[in-house]
Amino acid sequence: GVKFARECVTAMSTATGVAVVAATMATVSAVVAAIAASRAARWADGAALGSGAACGRRSAPQGGVSMEAFFDLAAQPFKHSRLLAGCEENVVAVLDRVHAYASAWLAAAVREHGTIMGFVSARRAADCKAQVVGSLDAGVSGNASPDVLMGAGTLIVAEGARVLGGTFDLSSGSVYVGSRTLVEPGAFVKGPAIFGDNCHIRAGAYIRGDVVVGDDVVIRGELKNAVVMDAAEICHTSYVGDSILGYKAHVAAHAVTANLPLLGTRLPSPYASRRKLGAVLGDRAQLGAAAVTSPATFLAKNTAVYPLLHVKPGFYGPDTLLKPPAYLLSQTPLRPSSSSSS
């Protein structure tokens, strides 16, 4: 635009023309400056996150972002609070602890439940050494019937849980299925993985390991290296990787928390040293259908994203609705079909 305006100045000799072009150049320069300022503001003023002072995108303080901006653990306690301990000032650090925490928790669960053994009808790999423990006594018929077991870990089934099928890869860690939790046929679960009480793991769920899930959670999507707090919903095909979901967070159908920057680019500071980072969704945050969050996206409490929206890296909320610019819905009449006109 600036180049075009300069060419117009050269071509026009009248005083009026020069004035018009000069005004145009000033407008273009102002627009360019506004765009530059907007880009700079994406990662500015991050310390205000959670203060309610603003609702736009902001940056992270250099030490990370505090957990209280996303989760009210006093109002909604999380049974795996030990996983979160020590990360109060940098919530992203939780993701570095998931594997070690889940492995230790599962080892303790195996010791606790290891005295109760039961026969499970399942197809196993030739070298499989997996075992199933839990409430599998004769009085609980059909409590656990996985389709396939592989690896040398342990599938721990709590009292009242129902494993109606599914493939369990225990080669990298064990799996715990909480009380009254239902695992449908067609689910794939790789350990280490922990599912709380009263969860519903639907057919088609793809759990790739290093997953800690609270109570009353519904899952059908793909999860890896993720923490999912109580009553969260990932009910349909979607992707949640290297991410944390708060209480009653909701991920709609085909929504994606992208976790790997494209074309060799790096994550924004202060997370540039990390290879992957998805999203953090606070309590009651929501991703609409087919929404995509860029790597290093943070949605504070009660922040919702419209369907089909691409959310750029940054910090949003709390109490914010992210939606695209207004657009007009166009309606064009169709010619009646031959069948309707006859």
Short mmCIF file of C-alpha atoms in Angstrom, two decimals:
data_model
loop_
_atom_site.label_atom_id
_atom_site.label_comp_id
_atom_site.label_asym_id
_atom_site.label_seq_id
_atom_site.Cartn_x
_atom_site.Cartn_y
_atom_site.Cartn_z
CA GLY A 1 0.00 0.00 0.00
CA VAL A 2 2.81 2.44 0.83
CA LYS A 3 4.60 1.65 -2.44
CA PHE A 4 1.40 2.21 -4.42
CA ALA A 5 0.82 5.56 -2.72
CA ARG A 6 4.35 6.72 -3.53
CA GLU A 7 3.86 5.84 -7.19
CA CYS A 8 0.65 7.85 -7.17
CA VAL A 9 2.52 10.89 -5.83
CA THR A 10 5.00 10.66 -8.69
CA ALA A 11 2.26 10.32 -11.28
CA MET A 12 0.02 13.13 -10.04
CA SER A 13 1.04 16.76 -10.29
CA THR A 14 -2.01 18.63 -9.02
CA ALA A 15 -2.08 19.97 -5.49
CA THR A 16 -5.36 18.20 -4.79
CA GLY A 17 -4.00 14.87 -5.97
CA VAL A 18 -0.89 15.21 -3.82
CA ALA A 19 -3.02 15.98 -0.77
CA VAL A 20 -5.27 12.98 -1.37
CA VAL A 21 -2.35 10.63 -1.81
CA ALA A 22 -0.62 12.03 1.26
CA ALA A 23 -3.73 11.36 3.31
CA THR A 24 -3.88 7.83 1.92
CA MET A 25 -0.24 7.24 2.87
CA ALA A 26 -0.92 8.43 6.39
CA THR A 27 -3.87 6.06 6.70
CA VAL A 28 -1.86 3.11 5.40
CA SER A 29 1.00 3.90 7.78
CA ALA A 30 -1.44 4.05 10.69
CA VAL A 31 -2.90 0.66 9.76
CA VAL A 32 0.57 -0.91 9.49
CA ALA A 33 1.50 0.53 12.89
CA ALA A 34 -1.72 -0.80 14.42
CA ILE A 35 -1.03 -4.30 13.07
CA ALA A 36 2.50 -4.23 14.47
CA ALA A 37 1.23 -3.06 17.84
CA SER A 38 -1.37 -5.82 17.86
CA ARG A 39 1.24 -8.47 17.22
CA ALA A 40 3.46 -7.10 19.96
CA ALA A 41 0.54 -7.10 22.38
CA ARG A 42 -0.09 -10.83 21.93
CA TRP A 43 2.59 -11.59 24.47
CA ALA A 44 2.47 -8.39 26.52
CA ASP A 45 0.99 -7.70 29.94
CA GLY A 46 0.98 -11.37 30.95
CA ALA A 47 1.19 -10.66 34.65
CA ALA A 48 -2.42 -9.49 34.56
CA LEU A 49 -3.67 -13.02 33.76
CA GLY A 50 -6.40 -13.97 36.16
CA SER A 51 -6.74 -10.50 37.63
CA GLY A 52 -9.84 -9.68 35.61
CA ALA A 53 -8.21 -6.46 34.42
CA ALA A 54 -8.47 -7.46 30.79
CA CYS A 55 -9.92 -10.25 28.66
CA GLY A 56 -7.62 -10.25 25.63
CA ARG A 57 -4.58 -12.31 24.77
CA ARG A 58 -1.64 -11.76 27.06
CA SER A 59 1.81 -13.17 27.74
CA ALA A 60 3.17 -15.38 30.47
CA PRO A 61 5.38 -14.03 33.22
CA GLN A 62 8.92 -15.28 32.70
CA GLY A 63 8.56 -17.83 35.50
CA GLY A 64 5.35 -19.29 34.09
CA VAL A 65 1.70 -18.82 34.95
CA SER A 66 0.11 -19.57 38.30
CA MET A 67 -2.28 -22.47 38.77
CA GLU A 68 -4.94 -20.37 40.50
CA ALA A 69 -5.70 -18.63 37.20
CA PHE A 70 -7.16 -21.91 35.95
CA PHE A 71 -8.27 -24.13 38.82
CA ASP A 72 -10.18 -23.57 42.06
CA LEU A 73 -8.91 -26.59 43.95
CA ALA A 74 -10.50 -25.45 47.19
CA ALA A 75 -13.98 -25.54 45.66
CA GLN A 76 -13.30 -28.58 43.45
CA PRO A 77 -10.63 -30.78 45.05
CA PHE A 78 -8.67 -33.13 42.78
CA LYS A 79 -7.76 -36.52 44.24
CA HIS A 80 -4.37 -36.37 42.51
CA SER A 81 -3.42 -33.09 44.16
CA ARG A 82 0.06 -34.47 44.87
CA LEU A 83 0.71 -34.33 41.14
CA LEU A 84 0.03 -30.59 41.21
CA ALA A 85 1.98 -29.83 44.41
CA GLY A 86 4.96 -27.58 43.86
CA CYS A 87 3.66 -26.29 40.52
CA GLU A 88 1.48 -23.53 41.94
CA GLU A 89 3.45 -20.79 40.17
CA ASN A 90 4.00 -22.64 36.90
CA VAL A 91 1.14 -24.89 35.84
CA VAL A 92 3.00 -26.19 32.77
CA ALA A 93 5.51 -27.95 35.04
CA VAL A 94 2.76 -30.45 35.91
CA LEU A 95 3.16 -32.04 32.46
CA ASP A 96 6.78 -32.95 33.23
CA ARG A 97 5.66 -34.98 36.25
CA VAL A 98 2.80 -37.03 34.83
CA HIS A 99 4.79 -40.16 33.92
CA ALA A 100 6.67 -40.45 37.22
CA TYR A 101 3.57 -39.70 39.29
CA ALA A 102 1.34 -42.15 37.42
CA SER A 103 3.95 -44.92 37.56
CA ALA A 104 4.43 -44.55 41.31
CA TRP A 105 0.70 -44.31 41.99
CA LEU A 106 0.01 -47.43 39.94
CA ALA A 107 2.79 -49.39 41.65
CA ALA A 108 1.16 -48.62 45.00
CA ALA A 109 -2.25 -49.64 43.61
CA VAL A 110 -0.85 -52.98 42.40
CA ARG A 111 0.49 -53.68 45.89
CA GLU A 112 -2.85 -52.80 47.42
CA HIS A 113 -4.97 -54.91 45.08
CA GLY A 114 -2.48 -57.66 44.32
CA THR A 115 -3.95 -60.12 46.79
CA ILE A 116 -7.19 -60.38 44.79
CA MET A 117 -6.70 -62.26 41.57
CA GLY A 118 -9.15 -63.46 38.99
CA PHE A 119 -9.32 -65.24 35.67
CA VAL A 120 -9.86 -63.01 32.67
CA SER A 121 -10.75 -64.31 29.24
CA ALA A 122 -8.59 -62.28 26.89
CA ARG A 123 -6.40 -62.83 23.85
CA ARG A 124 -2.80 -62.15 24.77
CA ALA A 125 0.35 -61.66 22.76
CA ALA A 126 2.67 -64.68 22.69
CA ASP A 127 5.16 -63.08 25.09
CA CYS A 128 2.53 -61.32 27.21
CA LYS A 129 3.05 -61.46 30.97
CA ALA A 130 0.19 -59.12 31.86
CA GLN A 131 -2.00 -59.80 34.84
CA VAL A 132 -5.36 -58.45 35.93
CA VAL A 133 -6.08 -57.75 39.58
CA GLY A 134 -8.97 -56.27 41.50
CA SER A 135 -12.53 -57.27 42.27
CA LEU A 136 -12.61 -60.25 39.95
CA ASP A 137 -13.91 -62.86 42.37
CA ALA A 138 -16.52 -65.39 41.36
CA GLY A 139 -19.31 -63.18 42.63
CA VAL A 140 -18.63 -60.52 40.02
CA SER A 141 -19.31 -62.20 36.72
CA GLY A 142 -17.99 -60.51 33.59
CA ASN A 143 -16.44 -57.65 35.58
CA ALA A 144 -13.38 -57.47 33.34
CA SER A 145 -13.29 -58.90 29.83
CA PRO A 146 -10.63 -57.03 27.85
CA ASP A 147 -10.25 -58.17 24.25
CA VAL A 148 -6.46 -57.93 24.16
CA LEU A 149 -3.76 -57.65 26.81
CA MET A 150 -0.13 -57.02 25.92
CA GLY A 151 2.99 -56.18 27.88
CA ALA A 152 4.13 -57.06 31.39
CA GLY A 153 2.15 -54.51 33.41
CA THR A 154 -1.03 -54.88 35.41
CA LEU A 155 -4.64 -53.99 34.68
CA ILE A 156 -6.19 -52.97 37.99
CA VAL A 157 -9.98 -53.10 38.09
CA ALA A 158 -11.69 -51.46 41.08
CA GLU A 159 -14.90 -52.71 42.63
CA GLY A 160 -17.93 -52.04 40.46
CA ALA A 161 -15.91 -51.19 37.34
CA ARG A 162 -16.86 -52.84 34.05
CA VAL A 163 -14.33 -53.57 31.34
CA LEU A 164 -16.48 -54.86 28.50
CA GLY A 165 -13.64 -55.13 25.99
CA GLY A 166 -10.84 -53.02 24.59
CA THR A 167 -7.11 -53.38 24.02
CA PHE A 168 -4.75 -52.71 26.93
CA ASP A 169 -1.07 -52.15 26.17
CA LEU A 170 0.72 -52.62 29.49
CA SER A 171 4.23 -52.65 28.04
CA SER A 172 5.11 -49.17 29.33
CA GLY A 173 3.02 -49.13 32.49
CA SER A 174 -0.05 -50.41 34.28
CA VAL A 175 -3.65 -49.20 33.97
CA TYR A 176 -6.13 -48.48 36.76
CA VAL A 177 -9.89 -48.50 36.14
CA GLY A 178 -11.79 -46.81 38.98
CA SER A 179 -14.97 -47.87 40.72
CA ARG A 180 -18.13 -47.83 38.55
CA THR A 181 -16.08 -46.83 35.50
CA LEU A 182 -17.16 -48.35 32.19
CA VAL A 183 -14.74 -49.24 29.39
CA GLU A 184 -16.54 -50.04 26.15
CA PRO A 185 -15.34 -52.50 23.51
CA GLY A 186 -13.15 -50.81 20.92
CA ALA A 187 -11.21 -48.59 23.33
CA PHE A 188 -7.39 -48.64 23.21
CA VAL A 189 -5.55 -47.86 26.44
CA LYS A 190 -1.78 -47.72 26.87
CA GLY A 191 -0.26 -47.38 30.31
CA PRO A 192 0.63 -45.73 32.48
CA ALA A 193 -2.95 -44.51 32.76
CA ILE A 194 -5.27 -43.81 35.69
CA PHE A 195 -9.05 -43.48 35.37
CA GLY A 196 -11.03 -42.29 38.38
CA ASP A 197 -14.45 -43.37 39.57
CA ASN A 198 -17.64 -43.29 37.52
CA CYS A 199 -15.89 -42.53 34.22
CA HIS A 200 -17.06 -43.59 30.77
CA ILE A 201 -14.37 -44.65 28.28
CA ARG A 202 -16.24 -44.94 25.02
CA ALA A 203 -15.56 -47.09 21.99
CA GLY A 204 -12.92 -45.45 19.84
CA ALA A 205 -11.08 -43.81 22.73
CA TYR A 206 -7.32 -43.78 22.06
CA ILE A 207 -5.29 -43.38 25.26
CA ARG A 208 -1.58 -43.22 24.46
CA GLY A 209 -0.12 -43.27 27.96
CA ASP A 210 0.93 -40.84 30.68
CA VAL A 211 -2.68 -39.93 31.40
CA VAL A 212 -4.22 -39.08 34.77
CA VAL A 213 -8.01 -38.76 34.78
CA GLY A 214 -10.26 -37.73 37.67
CA ASP A 215 -13.81 -38.82 38.48
CA ASP A 216 -16.98 -38.54 36.34
CA VAL A 217 -15.06 -38.00 33.09
CA VAL A 218 -16.29 -39.01 29.62
CA ILE A 219 -13.67 -39.84 26.97
CA ARG A 220 -13.84 -40.86 23.34
CA GLY A 221 -11.00 -38.79 21.89
CA GLU A 222 -7.21 -39.23 21.74
CA LEU A 223 -5.17 -38.38 24.84
CA LYS A 224 -1.45 -38.42 25.59
CA ASN A 225 0.55 -36.88 28.42
CA ALA A 226 -2.55 -35.22 29.80
CA VAL A 227 -4.23 -34.42 33.11
CA VAL A 228 -8.03 -34.39 33.10
CA MET A 229 -9.80 -33.20 36.23
CA ASP A 230 -13.24 -34.21 37.51
CA ALA A 231 -16.37 -34.01 35.35
CA ALA A 232 -14.45 -32.97 32.22
CA GLU A 233 -15.78 -34.12 28.85
CA ILE A 234 -13.96 -35.29 25.74
CA CYS A 235 -17.04 -37.05 24.45
CA HIS A 236 -16.27 -37.27 20.74
CA THR A 237 -13.33 -37.67 18.37
CA SER A 238 -10.84 -34.95 19.34
CA TYR A 239 -7.20 -34.58 20.38
CA VAL A 240 -5.83 -33.57 23.77
CA GLY A 241 -2.04 -33.84 23.92
CA ASP A 242 0.45 -32.38 26.41
CA SER A 243 -2.48 -30.55 27.95
CA ILE A 244 -4.36 -30.03 31.22
CA LEU A 245 -8.15 -29.85 31.52
CA GLY A 246 -9.82 -28.39 34.60
CA TYR A 247 -13.07 -29.19 36.36
CA LYS A 248 -15.98 -29.50 33.92
CA ALA A 249 -13.81 -28.49 30.98
CA HIS A 250 -15.40 -29.49 27.67
CA VAL A 251 -13.75 -30.43 24.38
CA ALA A 252 -16.33 -30.77 21.60
CA ALA A 253 -16.26 -32.98 18.52
CA HIS A 254 -13.13 -32.72 16.35
CA ALA A 255 -11.54 -30.02 18.52
CA VAL A 256 -7.74 -30.15 18.64
CA THR A 257 -5.16 -28.93 21.14
CA ALA A 258 -2.20 -28.73 18.74
CA ASN A 259 1.04 -29.34 20.61
CA LEU A 260 3.88 -29.15 18.08
CA PRO A 261 4.86 -25.93 16.26
CA LEU A 262 5.07 -26.24 12.48
CA LEU A 263 8.06 -25.75 10.18
CA GLY A 264 10.66 -26.02 12.91
CA THR A 265 9.48 -22.94 14.76
CA ARG A 266 9.78 -22.76 18.53
CA LEU A 267 7.25 -22.28 21.27
CA PRO A 268 6.97 -18.72 22.61
CA SER A 269 8.93 -17.65 25.66
CA PRO A 270 9.12 -18.82 28.41
CA TYR A 271 8.42 -22.26 26.92
CA ALA A 272 10.89 -22.13 24.03
CA SER A 273 12.96 -24.98 25.51
CA ARG A 274 10.00 -27.37 25.31
CA ARG A 275 9.42 -29.48 22.22
CA LYS A 276 5.67 -29.89 22.76
CA LEU A 277 3.00 -28.03 24.67
CA GLY A 278 -0.73 -28.18 24.00
CA ALA A 279 -3.27 -26.18 25.97
CA VAL A 280 -4.38 -25.55 29.52
CA LEU A 281 -8.15 -25.27 29.92
CA GLY A 282 -9.31 -23.88 33.24
CA ASP A 283 -12.38 -24.89 35.19
CA ARG A 284 -15.47 -24.86 32.94
CA ALA A 285 -13.46 -23.76 29.89
CA GLN A 286 -14.85 -24.99 26.57
CA LEU A 287 -13.59 -25.68 23.06
CA GLY A 288 -16.33 -25.62 20.43
CA ALA A 289 -16.64 -28.22 17.68
CA ALA A 290 -13.64 -28.30 15.31
CA ALA A 291 -11.90 -25.48 17.19
CA VAL A 292 -8.08 -25.60 17.13
CA THR A 293 -5.78 -24.15 19.76
CA SER A 294 -2.19 -23.44 18.73
CA PRO A 295 0.65 -24.80 20.86
CA ALA A 296 0.96 -22.87 24.14
CA THR A 297 -2.64 -21.69 24.39
CA PHE A 298 -4.05 -20.97 27.85
CA LEU A 299 -7.75 -20.53 28.60
CA ALA A 300 -8.46 -19.28 32.11
CA LYS A 301 -11.60 -20.19 34.07
CA ASN A 302 -14.96 -19.93 32.29
CA THR A 303 -13.45 -19.16 28.89
CA ALA A 304 -15.20 -20.54 25.81
CA VAL A 305 -14.11 -20.83 22.17
CA TYR A 306 -16.57 -20.71 19.26
CA PRO A 307 -16.74 -23.69 16.89
CA LEU A 308 -14.36 -23.70 13.89
CA LEU A 309 -12.15 -21.03 15.45
CA HIS A 310 -8.34 -21.09 15.36
CA VAL A 311 -6.94 -19.72 18.61
CA LYS A 312 -3.44 -18.27 18.40
CA PRO A 313 -0.90 -18.85 21.20
CA GLY A 314 -1.45 -16.74 24.29
CA PHE A 315 -3.52 -16.32 27.41
CA TYR A 316 -7.25 -15.66 27.35
CA GLY A 317 -9.86 -15.00 30.00
CA PRO A 318 -11.15 -15.45 32.55
CA ASP A 319 -14.91 -15.23 31.86
CA THR A 320 -14.39 -14.64 28.14
CA LEU A 321 -16.08 -15.79 24.94
CA LEU A 322 -13.73 -16.05 21.96
CA LYS A 323 -15.59 -15.72 18.68
CA PRO A 324 -14.83 -14.75 15.07
CA PRO A 325 -15.70 -11.35 13.62
CA ALA A 326 -19.34 -10.86 12.73
CA TYR A 327 -20.34 -12.20 9.35
CA LEU A 328 -23.51 -12.24 7.27
CA LEU A 329 -25.24 -15.50 6.53
CA SER A 330 -26.15 -15.42 2.87
CA GLN A 331 -29.19 -17.27 1.59
CA THR A 332 -29.70 -17.98 -2.10
CA PRO A 333 -32.99 -19.45 -3.40
CA LEU A 334 -32.69 -22.68 -5.36
CA ARG A 335 -34.68 -23.56 -8.43
CA PRO A 336 -37.33 -26.17 -7.66
CA SER A 337 -36.26 -29.65 -8.59
CA SER A 338 -38.12 -31.48 -11.32
CA SER A 339 -39.66 -33.84 -8.78
CA SER A 340 -41.07 -31.02 -6.65
CA SER A 341 -42.50 -29.13 -9.63
CA SER A 342 -44.32 -32.10 -11.08
#
